Coordinates of C-alpha atoms in Angstrom, one line a residue:
M977 CA 0.0 0.0 0.0
S978 CA 1.3 3.4 -0.9
T979 CA 0.3 6.7 0.7
E980 CA -2.0 7.3 -2.4
N981 CA -4.3 4.5 -1.2
L982 CA -4.7 6.1 2.2
P983 CA -7.7 8.4 3.1
Q984 CA -6.7 11.9 2.3
N985 CA -7.9 15.4 3.1
P986 CA -7.4 17.7 0.1
E987 CA -6.3 20.5 2.4
Q988 CA -3.6 18.5 4.0
P989 CA -0.5 16.9 2.6
P990 CA -0.6 13.1 2.1
R991 CA -0.1 11.3 5.3
K992 CA 2.4 8.5 5.9
P993 CA 1.2 4.9 6.6
R994 CA 1.0 4.4 10.4
V995 CA 2.6 1.4 12.0
A996 CA 1.6 0.0 15.4
V997 CA 4.5 -1.9 16.9
V998 CA 2.9 -4.3 19.3
F999 CA 5.1 -6.1 21.8
G1000 CA 5.5 -7.6 25.3
G1001 CA 2.6 -10.0 26.0
R1002 CA 1.5 -12.6 28.4
S1003 CA 4.0 -15.4 27.5
S1004 CA 7.3 -16.2 29.2
E1005 CA 9.1 -14.5 26.3
H1006 CA 7.7 -11.1 27.3
G1007 CA 11.2 -9.6 27.9
I1008 CA 12.7 -10.7 24.6
S1009 CA 9.7 -9.3 22.8
V1010 CA 10.4 -5.9 24.4
V1011 CA 14.0 -6.1 23.3
T1012 CA 12.9 -7.0 19.8
A1013 CA 10.5 -4.0 19.7
G1014 CA 13.3 -1.7 20.6
A1015 CA 15.4 -2.8 17.7
V1016 CA 12.4 -2.6 15.3
L1017 CA 11.5 0.9 16.5
R1018 CA 15.1 2.1 15.9
A1019 CA 15.0 0.6 12.4
I1020 CA 11.7 1.9 11.0
D1021 CA 12.2 4.6 8.5
R1022 CA 10.4 7.6 10.1
T1023 CA 10.5 9.5 6.8
K1024 CA 8.2 6.8 5.4
Y1025 CA 6.1 5.8 8.4
D1026 CA 4.5 7.2 11.5
V1027 CA 4.9 4.9 14.5
L1028 CA 2.7 4.0 17.5
P1029 CA 4.3 1.7 20.1
I1030 CA 1.8 -0.4 22.0
G1031 CA 3.0 -2.7 24.8
I1032 CA 1.0 -5.6 26.2
T1033 CA 1.7 -6.1 29.9
R1034 CA 2.1 -9.5 31.4
D1035 CA -1.5 -9.5 32.7
G1036 CA -2.8 -8.6 29.2
R1037 CA -3.4 -4.9 29.3
W1038 CA -2.7 -3.0 26.1
A1039 CA -0.8 0.1 27.1
L1040 CA 0.4 3.2 25.3
T1041 CA 4.2 3.2 25.7
A1042 CA 7.0 5.6 25.2
D1043 CA 8.8 5.6 21.8
E1044 CA 12.1 5.3 23.5
P1045 CA 14.0 2.2 22.1
E1046 CA 17.1 2.9 24.2
R1047 CA 15.0 1.8 27.2
M1048 CA 14.2 -1.5 25.7
A1049 CA 17.5 -3.3 26.1
I1050 CA 18.9 -6.0 28.3
T1051 CA 20.6 -4.4 31.3
D1052 CA 22.6 -6.2 33.9
R1053 CA 21.5 -9.5 32.5
R1054 CA 17.9 -8.5 32.9
T1055 CA 15.3 -8.1 30.2
P1056 CA 13.0 -5.1 30.2
E1057 CA 9.2 -5.1 31.0
V1058 CA 6.4 -3.2 29.3
E1059 CA 5.2 -1.9 32.7
E1060 CA 8.5 0.1 32.9
L1061 CA 7.6 1.9 29.6
T1062 CA 3.9 2.7 30.0
E1063 CA 2.5 6.2 29.9
S1064 CA 0.0 5.2 32.7
Q1065 CA -0.4 2.2 35.0
E1066 CA -4.1 2.3 34.3
G1067 CA -4.6 3.6 30.8
A1068 CA -5.5 1.1 28.1
V1069 CA -5.4 1.1 24.3
V1070 CA -8.3 -0.4 22.3
L1071 CA -8.2 -1.6 18.7
P1072 CA -11.8 -1.6 17.4
V1073 CA -12.9 -4.9 16.0
D1074 CA -14.5 -3.2 13.0
P1075 CA -13.0 -3.5 9.5
A1076 CA -14.6 -0.1 8.6
N1077 CA -12.8 1.7 11.5
R1078 CA -9.1 1.4 12.2
E1079 CA -8.9 4.2 14.7
V1080 CA -7.1 3.3 17.9
V1081 CA -8.6 4.7 21.2
Y1082 CA -6.8 5.4 24.5
S1083 CA -8.7 5.6 27.7
E1084 CA -8.0 6.1 31.4
P1085 CA -10.4 5.8 34.3
G1086 CA -12.3 9.0 34.9
S1087 CA -11.1 10.6 31.6
V1088 CA -12.7 11.0 28.2
P1089 CA -11.3 8.5 25.7
K1090 CA -8.8 10.0 23.3
A1091 CA -8.5 9.0 19.6
L1092 CA -4.9 8.2 18.7
G1093 CA -5.6 8.0 14.9
E1094 CA -5.9 5.2 12.4
V1095 CA -3.5 2.3 12.1
D1096 CA -2.6 1.1 8.6
V1097 CA -0.4 -1.9 9.5
V1098 CA 0.6 -3.7 12.7
F1099 CA 4.1 -5.1 13.3
P1100 CA 3.5 -7.7 16.0
V1101 CA 6.8 -8.6 17.6
L1102 CA 5.3 -10.9 20.3
H1103 CA 6.9 -14.2 20.9
G1104 CA 5.1 -17.3 22.2
P1105 CA 1.5 -17.9 23.2
Y1106 CA -1.1 -15.0 23.1
G1107 CA 0.7 -13.3 20.3
E1108 CA 2.8 -15.4 18.0
D1109 CA 0.4 -18.4 18.0
G1110 CA -2.4 -17.0 15.8
T1111 CA -4.4 -15.4 18.6
L1112 CA -3.4 -11.8 17.8
Q1113 CA -3.5 -12.6 14.1
G1114 CA -7.1 -13.6 14.5
L1115 CA -7.9 -10.3 16.3
L1116 CA -6.3 -8.3 13.5
E1117 CA -8.2 -10.3 10.8
L1118 CA -11.4 -9.4 12.6
S1119 CA -10.3 -5.8 12.7
G1120 CA -9.3 -5.8 9.1
V1121 CA -5.9 -4.4 9.8
P1122 CA -2.9 -5.7 7.8
Y1123 CA 0.0 -7.1 9.8
V1124 CA 3.5 -8.4 9.4
G1125 CA 4.1 -12.1 9.3
S1126 CA 2.0 -15.3 9.0
G1127 CA -1.7 -15.7 9.3
V1128 CA -3.8 -17.5 11.8
L1129 CA -3.2 -21.1 10.7
A1130 CA 0.6 -20.8 9.9
S1131 CA 1.1 -18.9 13.2
A1132 CA -0.7 -21.7 15.2
V1133 CA 1.2 -24.4 13.4
G1134 CA 4.5 -22.6 13.9
Q1135 CA 3.8 -22.3 17.6
D1136 CA 2.7 -25.9 18.3
K1137 CA 5.8 -28.1 17.8
E1138 CA 3.7 -31.3 17.7
Y1139 CA 1.5 -30.2 14.8
M1140 CA 4.4 -28.5 13.1
K1141 CA 6.2 -31.8 12.9
R1142 CA 3.0 -33.5 11.7
V1143 CA 2.7 -31.0 8.9
F1144 CA 6.4 -31.3 7.9
T1145 CA 6.2 -35.1 7.9
S1146 CA 3.1 -35.0 5.6
F1147 CA 5.1 -32.8 3.1
G1148 CA 8.0 -35.3 3.2
L1149 CA 10.4 -33.2 5.3
R1150 CA 12.5 -35.3 7.7
V1151 CA 12.0 -34.7 11.4
G1152 CA 13.7 -36.2 14.4
P1153 CA 12.1 -38.7 16.8
Y1154 CA 9.7 -37.1 19.3
L1155 CA 7.0 -38.0 21.8
V1156 CA 4.1 -35.9 23.1
I1157 CA 2.9 -36.0 26.7
R1158 CA -0.5 -34.4 26.9
P1159 CA -1.8 -32.7 30.0
R1160 CA -4.2 -35.5 31.0
E1161 CA -1.6 -38.2 30.6
W1162 CA 0.8 -36.6 33.1
E1163 CA -2.0 -35.6 35.5
R1164 CA -3.9 -38.9 35.5
D1165 CA -1.3 -41.5 35.0
R1166 CA 2.2 -40.1 35.7
A1167 CA 3.7 -43.6 36.0
G1168 CA 2.3 -44.6 32.6
A1169 CA 3.6 -41.3 31.0
R1170 CA 7.0 -41.8 32.6
K1171 CA 7.2 -45.4 31.3
E1172 CA 6.3 -44.1 27.8
I1173 CA 9.3 -41.6 28.0
V1174 CA 11.6 -44.3 29.4
D1175 CA 10.6 -46.7 26.5
F1176 CA 11.3 -43.8 24.1
A1177 CA 14.7 -43.4 25.6
G1178 CA 15.3 -47.1 25.3
E1179 CA 14.6 -46.9 21.6
H1180 CA 16.5 -43.7 20.8
G1181 CA 19.0 -43.3 23.7
W1182 CA 19.8 -40.6 26.2
P1183 CA 20.0 -37.6 26.4
L1184 CA 16.5 -36.4 25.8
F1185 CA 15.3 -32.8 25.4
V1186 CA 12.1 -32.1 27.4
K1187 CA 10.4 -28.9 26.3
P1188 CA 7.1 -27.0 26.3
A1189 CA 5.3 -27.9 23.1
R1190 CA 4.2 -24.3 22.6
A1191 CA 7.0 -22.0 23.7
G1192 CA 10.2 -20.6 22.2
S1193 CA 13.5 -18.8 23.0
S1194 CA 14.7 -22.1 24.6
I1195 CA 12.6 -21.3 27.7
G1196 CA 11.6 -24.2 29.8
I1197 CA 13.8 -26.7 28.0
T1198 CA 15.9 -29.3 29.9
K1199 CA 18.5 -31.7 28.6
V1200 CA 17.9 -34.9 30.5
D1201 CA 20.8 -37.4 30.7
D1202 CA 19.1 -40.2 32.7
L1203 CA 15.9 -41.1 34.5
S1204 CA 16.8 -39.2 37.7
G1205 CA 16.2 -35.8 36.1
L1206 CA 13.0 -36.7 34.2
D1207 CA 10.2 -35.7 36.5
E1208 CA 11.8 -32.3 37.3
A1209 CA 12.3 -31.7 33.6
V1210 CA 8.7 -32.4 32.8
E1211 CA 7.5 -30.2 35.6
E1212 CA 9.8 -27.4 34.4
A1213 CA 8.3 -27.7 30.8
R1214 CA 4.8 -27.7 32.3
R1215 CA 5.4 -24.4 34.0
H1216 CA 5.2 -22.9 30.6
D1217 CA 2.8 -25.3 28.8
P1218 CA 0.8 -28.2 30.0
K1219 CA 1.6 -30.1 26.8
V1220 CA 5.1 -31.4 26.8
L1221 CA 7.4 -32.4 23.9
V1222 CA 10.2 -35.0 24.4
E1223 CA 12.8 -35.1 21.6
A1224 CA 15.6 -37.5 21.0
A1225 CA 19.0 -35.9 20.5
V1226 CA 20.0 -35.6 16.9
R1227 CA 23.8 -36.0 16.5
G1228 CA 25.0 -33.4 14.1
R1229 CA 25.5 -29.7 13.5
E1230 CA 22.9 -27.0 14.2
I1231 CA 22.1 -25.0 11.0
E1232 CA 19.6 -22.1 10.7
C1233 CA 18.3 -20.4 7.6
G1234 CA 16.1 -17.4 7.2
V1235 CA 13.2 -17.0 4.7
L1236 CA 11.8 -13.6 3.6
E1237 CA 8.9 -12.8 1.4
F1238 CA 9.9 -10.8 -1.7
E1239 CA 7.6 -9.4 -4.4
D1240 CA 8.1 -12.6 -6.4
G1241 CA 7.8 -15.0 -3.5
P1242 CA 9.9 -16.4 -0.6
R1243 CA 13.7 -16.5 -0.7
A1244 CA 16.2 -18.1 1.6
S1245 CA 19.1 -16.3 3.2
M1246 CA 22.6 -17.5 3.7
P1247 CA 22.5 -20.2 6.4
A1248 CA 24.2 -19.9 9.8
E1249 CA 25.7 -22.5 12.1
I1250 CA 25.2 -22.5 15.9
P1251 CA 28.4 -24.0 17.4
P1252 CA 28.1 -25.7 20.8
P1253 CA 28.4 -22.9 23.4
D1254 CA 31.4 -23.3 25.8
A1255 CA 29.6 -22.3 29.0
H1256 CA 26.3 -24.0 28.4
A1257 CA 25.0 -27.6 28.0
Y1258 CA 23.2 -26.5 24.8
Y1259 CA 22.0 -23.3 23.0
D1260 CA 19.7 -22.2 25.8
F1261 CA 18.1 -18.9 26.7
E1262 CA 21.2 -17.5 28.4
A1263 CA 23.5 -18.6 25.6
K1264 CA 21.2 -16.9 23.1
Y1265 CA 20.3 -13.6 24.7
I1266 CA 22.4 -13.0 27.9
D1267 CA 25.8 -14.3 26.9
S1268 CA 25.2 -13.7 23.2
T1269 CA 26.9 -16.8 22.0
P1270 CA 28.0 -16.0 18.4
G1271 CA 26.9 -18.0 15.4
L1272 CA 28.9 -18.6 12.3
V1273 CA 27.5 -16.5 9.5
P1274 CA 27.6 -17.8 6.8
A1275 CA 27.7 -21.4 7.9
P1276 CA 30.8 -23.4 6.7
L1277 CA 28.9 -25.6 4.3
T1278 CA 29.6 -26.8 0.8
E1279 CA 27.8 -25.1 -2.0
E1280 CA 25.6 -28.2 -2.3
Q1281 CA 24.7 -28.2 1.4
T1282 CA 23.9 -24.5 1.3
A1283 CA 21.6 -24.9 -1.7
E1284 CA 19.9 -27.9 -0.1
V1285 CA 19.2 -26.2 3.3
Q1286 CA 17.9 -23.1 1.5
R1287 CA 15.6 -25.3 -0.6
L1288 CA 14.3 -27.1 2.5
A1289 CA 13.8 -23.8 4.4
V1290 CA 11.6 -22.4 1.6
E1291 CA 9.8 -25.8 1.4
A1292 CA 9.0 -25.6 5.2
F1293 CA 7.8 -22.0 4.7
E1294 CA 5.4 -23.1 2.0
A1295 CA 4.3 -26.3 3.8
A1296 CA 3.0 -24.4 6.8
S1297 CA 1.5 -21.7 4.5
C1298 CA 3.7 -19.0 6.1
E1299 CA 3.9 -15.3 5.1
G1300 CA 6.4 -12.6 5.6
L1301 CA 9.3 -14.3 7.4
V1302 CA 10.4 -17.5 9.0
R1303 CA 13.6 -18.8 10.6
A1304 CA 14.0 -22.5 9.9
D1305 CA 16.2 -24.5 12.3
F1306 CA 17.8 -27.8 11.1
F1307 CA 20.3 -30.4 12.2
L1308 CA 22.9 -31.5 9.6
A1309 CA 22.9 -35.1 10.8
E1310 CA 25.9 -37.4 10.9
D1311 CA 24.5 -39.2 7.8
G1312 CA 24.8 -36.0 5.8
E1313 CA 21.1 -35.3 5.6
F1314 CA 19.2 -32.3 7.0
V1315 CA 16.6 -32.9 9.7
I1316 CA 14.2 -30.0 10.3
N1317 CA 13.8 -29.2 14.0
E1318 CA 11.3 -26.3 13.9
I1319 CA 10.3 -23.0 12.3
N1320 CA 9.8 -19.7 14.0
T1321 CA 7.2 -17.5 12.4
M1322 CA 8.3 -14.4 14.5
P1323 CA 12.0 -15.2 15.2
G1324 CA 14.2 -13.3 17.6
F1325 CA 14.7 -9.9 15.9
T1326 CA 17.2 -8.2 18.1
P1327 CA 20.4 -6.9 16.5
I1328 CA 22.3 -10.0 17.8
S1329 CA 19.6 -12.5 16.7
M1330 CA 20.5 -15.0 13.9
Y1331 CA 17.6 -14.0 11.6
P1332 CA 18.8 -10.5 10.9
Q1333 CA 22.4 -11.6 10.9
M1334 CA 21.7 -14.1 8.2
W1335 CA 20.0 -11.5 6.0
Q1336 CA 22.9 -9.1 6.7
A1337 CA 25.2 -11.7 5.3
S1338 CA 22.9 -12.1 2.3
G1339 CA 23.0 -8.3 1.5
V1340 CA 19.8 -7.2 3.3
S1341 CA 20.5 -4.7 6.1
Y1342 CA 18.4 -4.6 9.3
G1343 CA 16.6 -1.5 8.1
E1344 CA 15.8 -2.9 4.7
L1345 CA 14.6 -6.1 6.3
V1346 CA 12.1 -4.2 8.5
D1347 CA 11.0 -2.1 5.4
R1348 CA 10.5 -5.2 3.3
L1349 CA 8.3 -6.8 6.0
L1350 CA 6.1 -3.7 6.2
E1351 CA 5.8 -3.4 2.5
A1352 CA 4.9 -7.1 2.2
A1353 CA 2.2 -6.7 4.9
L1354 CA 0.7 -3.6 3.2
R1355 CA 0.6 -5.5 -0.1
R1356 CA -1.6 -8.2 1.4
S1357 CA -5.3 -8.0 2.3
T1358 CA -6.7 -9.5 5.4
G1359 CA -9.2 -12.4 5.2
L1360 CA -8.9 -15.5 3.0
R1361 CA -6.0 -15.3 0.6

């Protein structure tokens, strides 16, 4: 969408498209979402777009926040909170669920609601449930507001690792061995669920990785080397999601590849490799965001391996009906074949995150990346497409 398509007043100069950057949220990835928002706010071209930052607090309140990205950074190994950035501890932002009206309203108790103007596109940088999983996307579809990233179905598939793997398998993509422990299984028959996991380990070997089925940023994941740590690992995963995924270790190298939607369709970036972090058992939350373990960009692969992982990344993007962007994570197994681990429909987007680094190595700067995502969102309509 260009400014020519926006409602105009003949007595005023054409207005710029307005971007609402929505961040924070109710998931355990709240803090990383705030950090991502800070980077996106810095990168948006203010000569092309007006910007409205909207933070969602941990309890779900939509708040008007300061447009101050310098306050949205990790400080002293601590991630920031939306509550620290809000204009008011009681005020709330409301996005009308009416395709004919895109005007955002701000209200505080005892005050007359204030119109904040129309929003033309939303850049949702929420990670995890209640934001990245199709819930926010459904709200925006009802509101008729275009948004960056995948739609309802692809977002939901990209969040739920069980159904993600089922979709990939149905499209012929190779996934590693996994087991799902559903809430009722663990709550009603813990001994039976535990036996199921032990039998799985007997077939595929230790260690196992026990993780929330619908979470990201490596939060809630435990590497389990034997039976003694199993119950504690399941309970840790269940703190973030009652459905638990158990994965067998895949021996090989960790390779990531970014996918970005261009005018002629999705393209893959140069891949990156995540080397085993020295100070961590695996690439966990602290290794990613606190200690900033560096990846190898581009990954030291042969031309044939690079072409293959790029092909598979785009194939995964298409299999899940994704839009906008995806980071696809693979293992290059010891047999020389790629195994897809997962996709992330709203990957970490901080300056040190692998997705922007891979595109930087592919000739697309951070600012251009943000611009392309906004342009792709404005090209699309909401609804069935």
